[in-house]
mmCIF file of C-alpha atoms in Angstrom:
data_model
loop_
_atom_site.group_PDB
_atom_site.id
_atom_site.type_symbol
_atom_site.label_atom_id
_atom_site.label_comp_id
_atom_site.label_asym_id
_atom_site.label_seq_id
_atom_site.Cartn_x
_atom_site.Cartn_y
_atom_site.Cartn_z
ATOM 1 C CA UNK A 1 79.485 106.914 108.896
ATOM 2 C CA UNK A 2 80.040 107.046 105.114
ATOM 3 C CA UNK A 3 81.800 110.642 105.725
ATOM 4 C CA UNK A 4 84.768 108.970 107.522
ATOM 5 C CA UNK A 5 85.147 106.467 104.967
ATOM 6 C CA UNK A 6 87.187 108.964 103.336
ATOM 7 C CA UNK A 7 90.511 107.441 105.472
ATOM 8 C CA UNK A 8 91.093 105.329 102.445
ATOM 9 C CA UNK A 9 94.179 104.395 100.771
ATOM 10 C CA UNK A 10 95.271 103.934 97.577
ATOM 11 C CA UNK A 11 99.261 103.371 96.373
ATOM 12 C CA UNK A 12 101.002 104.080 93.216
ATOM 13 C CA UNK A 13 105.159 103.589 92.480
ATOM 14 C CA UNK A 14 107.074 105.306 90.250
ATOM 15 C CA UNK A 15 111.358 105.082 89.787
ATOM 16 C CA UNK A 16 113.732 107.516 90.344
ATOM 17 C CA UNK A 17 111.837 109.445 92.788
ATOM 18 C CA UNK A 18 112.385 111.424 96.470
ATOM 19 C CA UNK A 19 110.405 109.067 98.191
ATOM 20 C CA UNK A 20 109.305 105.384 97.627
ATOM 21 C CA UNK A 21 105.367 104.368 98.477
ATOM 22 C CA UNK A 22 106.790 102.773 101.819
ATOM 23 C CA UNK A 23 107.758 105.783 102.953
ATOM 24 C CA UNK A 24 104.838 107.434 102.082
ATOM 25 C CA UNK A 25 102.248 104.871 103.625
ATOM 26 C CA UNK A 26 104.402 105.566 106.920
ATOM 27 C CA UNK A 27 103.948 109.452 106.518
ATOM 28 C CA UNK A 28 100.178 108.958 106.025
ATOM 29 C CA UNK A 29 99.799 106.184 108.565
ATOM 30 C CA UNK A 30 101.130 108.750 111.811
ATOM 31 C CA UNK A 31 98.780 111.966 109.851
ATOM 32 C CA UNK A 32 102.831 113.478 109.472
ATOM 33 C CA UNK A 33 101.178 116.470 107.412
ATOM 34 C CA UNK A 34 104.879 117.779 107.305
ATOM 35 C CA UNK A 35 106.552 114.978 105.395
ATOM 36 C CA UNK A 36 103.734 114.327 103.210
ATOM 37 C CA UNK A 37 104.201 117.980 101.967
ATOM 38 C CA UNK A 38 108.062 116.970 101.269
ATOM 39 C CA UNK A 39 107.352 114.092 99.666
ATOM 40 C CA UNK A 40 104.594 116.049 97.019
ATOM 41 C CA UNK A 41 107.378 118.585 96.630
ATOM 42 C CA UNK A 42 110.025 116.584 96.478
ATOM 43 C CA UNK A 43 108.693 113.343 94.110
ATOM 44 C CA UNK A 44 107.575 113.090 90.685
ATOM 45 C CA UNK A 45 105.106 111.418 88.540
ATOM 46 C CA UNK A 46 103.280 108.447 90.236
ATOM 47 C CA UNK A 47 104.735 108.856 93.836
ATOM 48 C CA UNK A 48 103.870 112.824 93.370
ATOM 49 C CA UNK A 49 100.576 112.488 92.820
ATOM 50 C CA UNK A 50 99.869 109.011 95.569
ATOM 51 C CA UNK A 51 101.781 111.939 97.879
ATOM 52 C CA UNK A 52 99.011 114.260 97.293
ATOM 53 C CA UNK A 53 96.689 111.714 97.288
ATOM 54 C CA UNK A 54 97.418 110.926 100.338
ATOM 55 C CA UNK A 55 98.145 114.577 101.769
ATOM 56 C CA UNK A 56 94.398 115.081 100.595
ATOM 57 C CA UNK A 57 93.056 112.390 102.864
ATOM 58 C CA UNK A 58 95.457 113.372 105.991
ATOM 59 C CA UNK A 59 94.085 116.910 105.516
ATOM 60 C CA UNK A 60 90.230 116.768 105.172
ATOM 61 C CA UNK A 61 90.527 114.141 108.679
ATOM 62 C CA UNK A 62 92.288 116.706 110.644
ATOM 63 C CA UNK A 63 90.244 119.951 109.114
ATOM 64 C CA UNK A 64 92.716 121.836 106.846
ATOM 65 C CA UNK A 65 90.040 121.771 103.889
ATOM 66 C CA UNK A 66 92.202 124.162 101.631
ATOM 67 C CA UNK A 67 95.575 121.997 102.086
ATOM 68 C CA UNK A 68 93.173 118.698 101.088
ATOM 69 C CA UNK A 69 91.742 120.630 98.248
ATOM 70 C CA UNK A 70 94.511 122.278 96.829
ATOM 71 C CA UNK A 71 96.428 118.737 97.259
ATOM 72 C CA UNK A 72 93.673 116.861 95.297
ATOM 73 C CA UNK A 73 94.036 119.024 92.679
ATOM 74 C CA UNK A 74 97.796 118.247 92.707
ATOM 75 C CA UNK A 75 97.428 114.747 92.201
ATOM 76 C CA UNK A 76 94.598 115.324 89.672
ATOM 77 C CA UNK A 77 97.131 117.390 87.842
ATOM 78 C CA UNK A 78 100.030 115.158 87.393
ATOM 79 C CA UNK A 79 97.663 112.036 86.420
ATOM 80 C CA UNK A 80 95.894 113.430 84.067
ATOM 81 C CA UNK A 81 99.288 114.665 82.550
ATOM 82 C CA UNK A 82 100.576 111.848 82.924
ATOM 83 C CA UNK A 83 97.901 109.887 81.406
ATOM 84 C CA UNK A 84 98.080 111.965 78.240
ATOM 85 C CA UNK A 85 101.149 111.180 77.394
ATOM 86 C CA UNK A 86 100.991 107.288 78.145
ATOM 87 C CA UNK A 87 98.146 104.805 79.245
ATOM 88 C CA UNK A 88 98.797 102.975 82.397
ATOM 89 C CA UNK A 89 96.019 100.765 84.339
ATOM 90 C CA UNK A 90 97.185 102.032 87.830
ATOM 91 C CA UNK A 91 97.476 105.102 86.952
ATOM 92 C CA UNK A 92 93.979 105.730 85.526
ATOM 93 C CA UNK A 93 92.987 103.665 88.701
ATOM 94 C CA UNK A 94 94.237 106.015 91.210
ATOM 95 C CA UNK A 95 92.819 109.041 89.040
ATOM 96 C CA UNK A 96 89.551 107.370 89.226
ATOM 97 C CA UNK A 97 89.747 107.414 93.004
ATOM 98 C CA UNK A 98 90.779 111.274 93.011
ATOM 99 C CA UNK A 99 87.887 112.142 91.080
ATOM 100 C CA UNK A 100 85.920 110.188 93.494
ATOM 101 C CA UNK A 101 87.383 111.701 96.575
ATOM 102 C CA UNK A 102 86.712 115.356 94.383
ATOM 103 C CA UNK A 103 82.900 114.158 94.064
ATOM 104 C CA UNK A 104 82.643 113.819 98.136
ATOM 105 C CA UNK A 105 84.085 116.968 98.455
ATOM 106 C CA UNK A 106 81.559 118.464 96.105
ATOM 107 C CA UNK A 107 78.601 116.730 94.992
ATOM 108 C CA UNK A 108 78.020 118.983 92.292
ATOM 109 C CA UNK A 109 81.119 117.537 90.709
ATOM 110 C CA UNK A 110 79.078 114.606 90.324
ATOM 111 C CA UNK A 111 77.754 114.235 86.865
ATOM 112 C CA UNK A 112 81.229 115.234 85.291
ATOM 113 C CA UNK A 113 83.292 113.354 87.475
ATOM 114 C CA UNK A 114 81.450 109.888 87.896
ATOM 115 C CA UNK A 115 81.221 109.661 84.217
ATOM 116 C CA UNK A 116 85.314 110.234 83.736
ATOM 117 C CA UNK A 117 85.401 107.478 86.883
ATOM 118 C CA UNK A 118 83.230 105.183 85.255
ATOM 119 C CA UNK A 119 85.396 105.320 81.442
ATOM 120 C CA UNK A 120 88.728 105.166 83.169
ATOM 121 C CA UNK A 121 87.994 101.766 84.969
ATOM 122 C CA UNK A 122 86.164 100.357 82.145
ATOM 123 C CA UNK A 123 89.591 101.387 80.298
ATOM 124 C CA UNK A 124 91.592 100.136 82.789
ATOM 125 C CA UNK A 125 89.364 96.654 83.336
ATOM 126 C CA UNK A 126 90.590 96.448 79.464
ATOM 127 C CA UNK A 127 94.178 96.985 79.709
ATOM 128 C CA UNK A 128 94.849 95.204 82.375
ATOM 129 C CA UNK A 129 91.793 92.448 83.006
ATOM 130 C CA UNK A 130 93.699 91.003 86.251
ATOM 131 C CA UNK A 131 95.182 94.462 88.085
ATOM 132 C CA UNK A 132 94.147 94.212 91.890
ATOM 133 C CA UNK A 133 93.959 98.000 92.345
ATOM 134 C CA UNK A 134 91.261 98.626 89.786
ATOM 135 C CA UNK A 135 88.692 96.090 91.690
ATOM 136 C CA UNK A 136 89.994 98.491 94.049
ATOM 137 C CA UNK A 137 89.083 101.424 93.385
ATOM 138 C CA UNK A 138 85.470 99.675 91.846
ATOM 139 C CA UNK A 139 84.628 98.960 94.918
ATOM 140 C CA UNK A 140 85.197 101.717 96.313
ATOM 141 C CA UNK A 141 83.290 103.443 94.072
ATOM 142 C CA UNK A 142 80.455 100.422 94.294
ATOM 143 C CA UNK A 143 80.150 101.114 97.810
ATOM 144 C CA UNK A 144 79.344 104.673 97.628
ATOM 145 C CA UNK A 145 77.282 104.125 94.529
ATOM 146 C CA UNK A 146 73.617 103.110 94.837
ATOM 147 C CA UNK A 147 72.083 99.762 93.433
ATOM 148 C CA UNK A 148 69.988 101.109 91.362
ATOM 149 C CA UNK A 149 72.833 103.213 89.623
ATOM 150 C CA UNK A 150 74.860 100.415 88.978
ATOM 151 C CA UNK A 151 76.797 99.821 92.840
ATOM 152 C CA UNK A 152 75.992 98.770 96.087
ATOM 153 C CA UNK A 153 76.991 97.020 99.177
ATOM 154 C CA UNK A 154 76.956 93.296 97.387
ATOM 155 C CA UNK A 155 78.727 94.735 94.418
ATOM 156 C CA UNK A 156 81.648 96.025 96.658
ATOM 157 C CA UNK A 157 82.125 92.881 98.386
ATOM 158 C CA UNK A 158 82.524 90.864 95.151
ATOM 159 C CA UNK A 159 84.923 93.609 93.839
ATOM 160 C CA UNK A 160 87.257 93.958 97.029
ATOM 161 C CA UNK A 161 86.835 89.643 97.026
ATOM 162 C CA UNK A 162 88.178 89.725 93.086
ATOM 163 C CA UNK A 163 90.978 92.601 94.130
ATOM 164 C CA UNK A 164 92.255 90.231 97.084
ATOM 165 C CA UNK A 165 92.093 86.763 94.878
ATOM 166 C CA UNK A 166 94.094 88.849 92.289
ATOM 167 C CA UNK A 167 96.497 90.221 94.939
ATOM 168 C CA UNK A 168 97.959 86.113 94.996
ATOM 169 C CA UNK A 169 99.225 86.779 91.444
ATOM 170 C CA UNK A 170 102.857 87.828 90.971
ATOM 171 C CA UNK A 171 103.656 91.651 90.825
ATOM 172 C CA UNK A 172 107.009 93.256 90.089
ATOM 173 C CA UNK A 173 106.816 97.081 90.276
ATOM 174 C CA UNK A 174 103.498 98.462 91.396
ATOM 175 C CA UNK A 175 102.214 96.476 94.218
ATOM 176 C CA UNK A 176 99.670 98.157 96.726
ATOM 177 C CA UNK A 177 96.008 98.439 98.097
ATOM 178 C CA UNK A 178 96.095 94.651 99.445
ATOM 179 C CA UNK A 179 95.432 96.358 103.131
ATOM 180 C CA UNK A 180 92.920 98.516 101.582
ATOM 181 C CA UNK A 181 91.231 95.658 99.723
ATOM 182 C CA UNK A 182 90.278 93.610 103.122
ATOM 183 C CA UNK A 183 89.256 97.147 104.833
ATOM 184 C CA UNK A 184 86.834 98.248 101.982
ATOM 185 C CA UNK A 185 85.161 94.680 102.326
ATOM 186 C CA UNK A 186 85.212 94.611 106.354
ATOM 187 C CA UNK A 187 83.192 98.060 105.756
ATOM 188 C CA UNK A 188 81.115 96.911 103.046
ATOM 189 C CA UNK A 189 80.444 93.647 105.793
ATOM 190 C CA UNK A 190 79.742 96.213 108.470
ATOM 191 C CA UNK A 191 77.199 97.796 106.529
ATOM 192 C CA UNK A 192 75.536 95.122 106.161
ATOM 193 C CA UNK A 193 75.353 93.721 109.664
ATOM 194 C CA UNK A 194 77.985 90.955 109.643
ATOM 195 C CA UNK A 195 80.604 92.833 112.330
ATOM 196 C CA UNK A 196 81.944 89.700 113.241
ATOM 197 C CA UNK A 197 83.317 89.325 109.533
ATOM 198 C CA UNK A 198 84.226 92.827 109.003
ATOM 199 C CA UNK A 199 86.182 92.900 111.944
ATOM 200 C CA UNK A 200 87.957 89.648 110.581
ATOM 201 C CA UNK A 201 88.593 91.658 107.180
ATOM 202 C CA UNK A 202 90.120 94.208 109.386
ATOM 203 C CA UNK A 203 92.374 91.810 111.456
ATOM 204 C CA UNK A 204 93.513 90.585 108.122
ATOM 205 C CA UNK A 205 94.304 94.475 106.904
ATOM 206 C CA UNK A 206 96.439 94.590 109.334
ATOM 207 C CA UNK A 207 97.970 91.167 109.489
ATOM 208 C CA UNK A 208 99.094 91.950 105.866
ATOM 209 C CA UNK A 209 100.137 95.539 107.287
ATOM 210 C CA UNK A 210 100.913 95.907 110.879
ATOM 211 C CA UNK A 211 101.110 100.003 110.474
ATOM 212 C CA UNK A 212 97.514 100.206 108.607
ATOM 213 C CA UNK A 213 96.042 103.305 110.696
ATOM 214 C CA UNK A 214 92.717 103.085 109.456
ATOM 215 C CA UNK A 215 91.820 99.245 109.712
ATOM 216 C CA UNK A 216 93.998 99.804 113.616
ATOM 217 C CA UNK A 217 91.702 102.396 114.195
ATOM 218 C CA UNK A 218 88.285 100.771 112.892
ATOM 219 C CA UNK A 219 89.286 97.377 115.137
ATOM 220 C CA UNK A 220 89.865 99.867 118.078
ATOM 221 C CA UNK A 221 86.903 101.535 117.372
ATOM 222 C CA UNK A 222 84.736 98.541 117.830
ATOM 223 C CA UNK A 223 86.831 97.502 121.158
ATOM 224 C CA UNK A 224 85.485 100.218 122.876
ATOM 225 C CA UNK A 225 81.982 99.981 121.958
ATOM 226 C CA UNK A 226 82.287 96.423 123.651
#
């Protein structure tokens, strides 16, 4: 179950720039493998590496391991670049979720990995106290994290709850993962038994956007199991 939880998404925005987040979300919501390559080639900076990002996820669901490794180590790339030459909340955010997504792909990644994901959202909780997308990506990371390490089920729930309160407060330039937010705590639900509110989560995901794939295809999911 937890293996397909890798249909995730995160978003980042950048200026000046190929393609816009919009445009990627579209590419990643219909598995286009072809424009999500144009887009990586074709963007820079944040949008460059949330096109990899992406082009990661679209490729490990459909099987092309090589293209979703070589693309997480795109994005990986570029943010840590990035991130050395200026400190941005979002940005260590979505890097935090690439080194998670490089940790499912190889456990033994683990102990280097978790520890970088753990320092870049406690640095990120500090710069930015109210930022939607770090609860995020923490719970995320909570929900594939064990209690007794710190995570869990309960933990992810309050996190993707804090993400979606905070998602009420005004944003001007990077604005994403309020979908995500209501998916990650319709799973975290699920997990737990309560289908009835995880499906609700879902409904919401996709009230807030109608082209979500993966909270469409969890709902659907469920419909024919009925």
């Amino acid at each position: 179950m937890k293996t397909l939880l890798l249909i995730t998404s995160l978003t980042l925005v950048s200026h000046s720039s190929f393609a816009d987040i919009s445009d990627i979300d579209a590419a990643a919501n219909t598995m286009n493998i072809t424009e999500l390559s144009q887009y990586s080639e074709n963007s820079n900076d944040y949008e460059k590496a949330y096109a990899d990002y992406r082009l990661a996820i679209t490729a490990n669901i459909i099987g092309q391991r090589q293209l979703a490794a070589d693309s997480l180590n795109n994005a990986q790339q570029t943010l840590e670049t990035m991130l050395n030459q200026h400190t941005s909340a979002d940005s260590q955010a979505l890097l935090a979720a690439v080194y998670g997504m490089q940790i499912a792909f190889d456990n033994t990644k683990g102990a280097e990995y978790g520890m970088k994901t753990a320092q870049l959202l406690q640095q990120a909780s500090e710069l930015e106290p109210n930022n939607p997308r770090v609860n995020l990506v923490k719970a995320i990371n909570a929900f594939y994290t064990p209690s007794t390490f710190g995570g869990g089920l309960d933990k992810a729930q309050t996190l993707a709850s804090q993400a979606i309160t905070q998602y009420d407060l005004p944003c001007d330039t990077i604005c994403w993962g309020h979908a995500e937010a209501y998916t990650w705590r319709g799973l975290a639900k699920q997990e737990q038994g309560d289908l009835s509110g995880a499906m609700q989560d879902w409904q919401a995901a996709l009230d807030i956007d109608p082209q979500y794939g993966w909270a469409n295809f969890l709902l659907n999911q469920q419909a024919v199991k009925q």
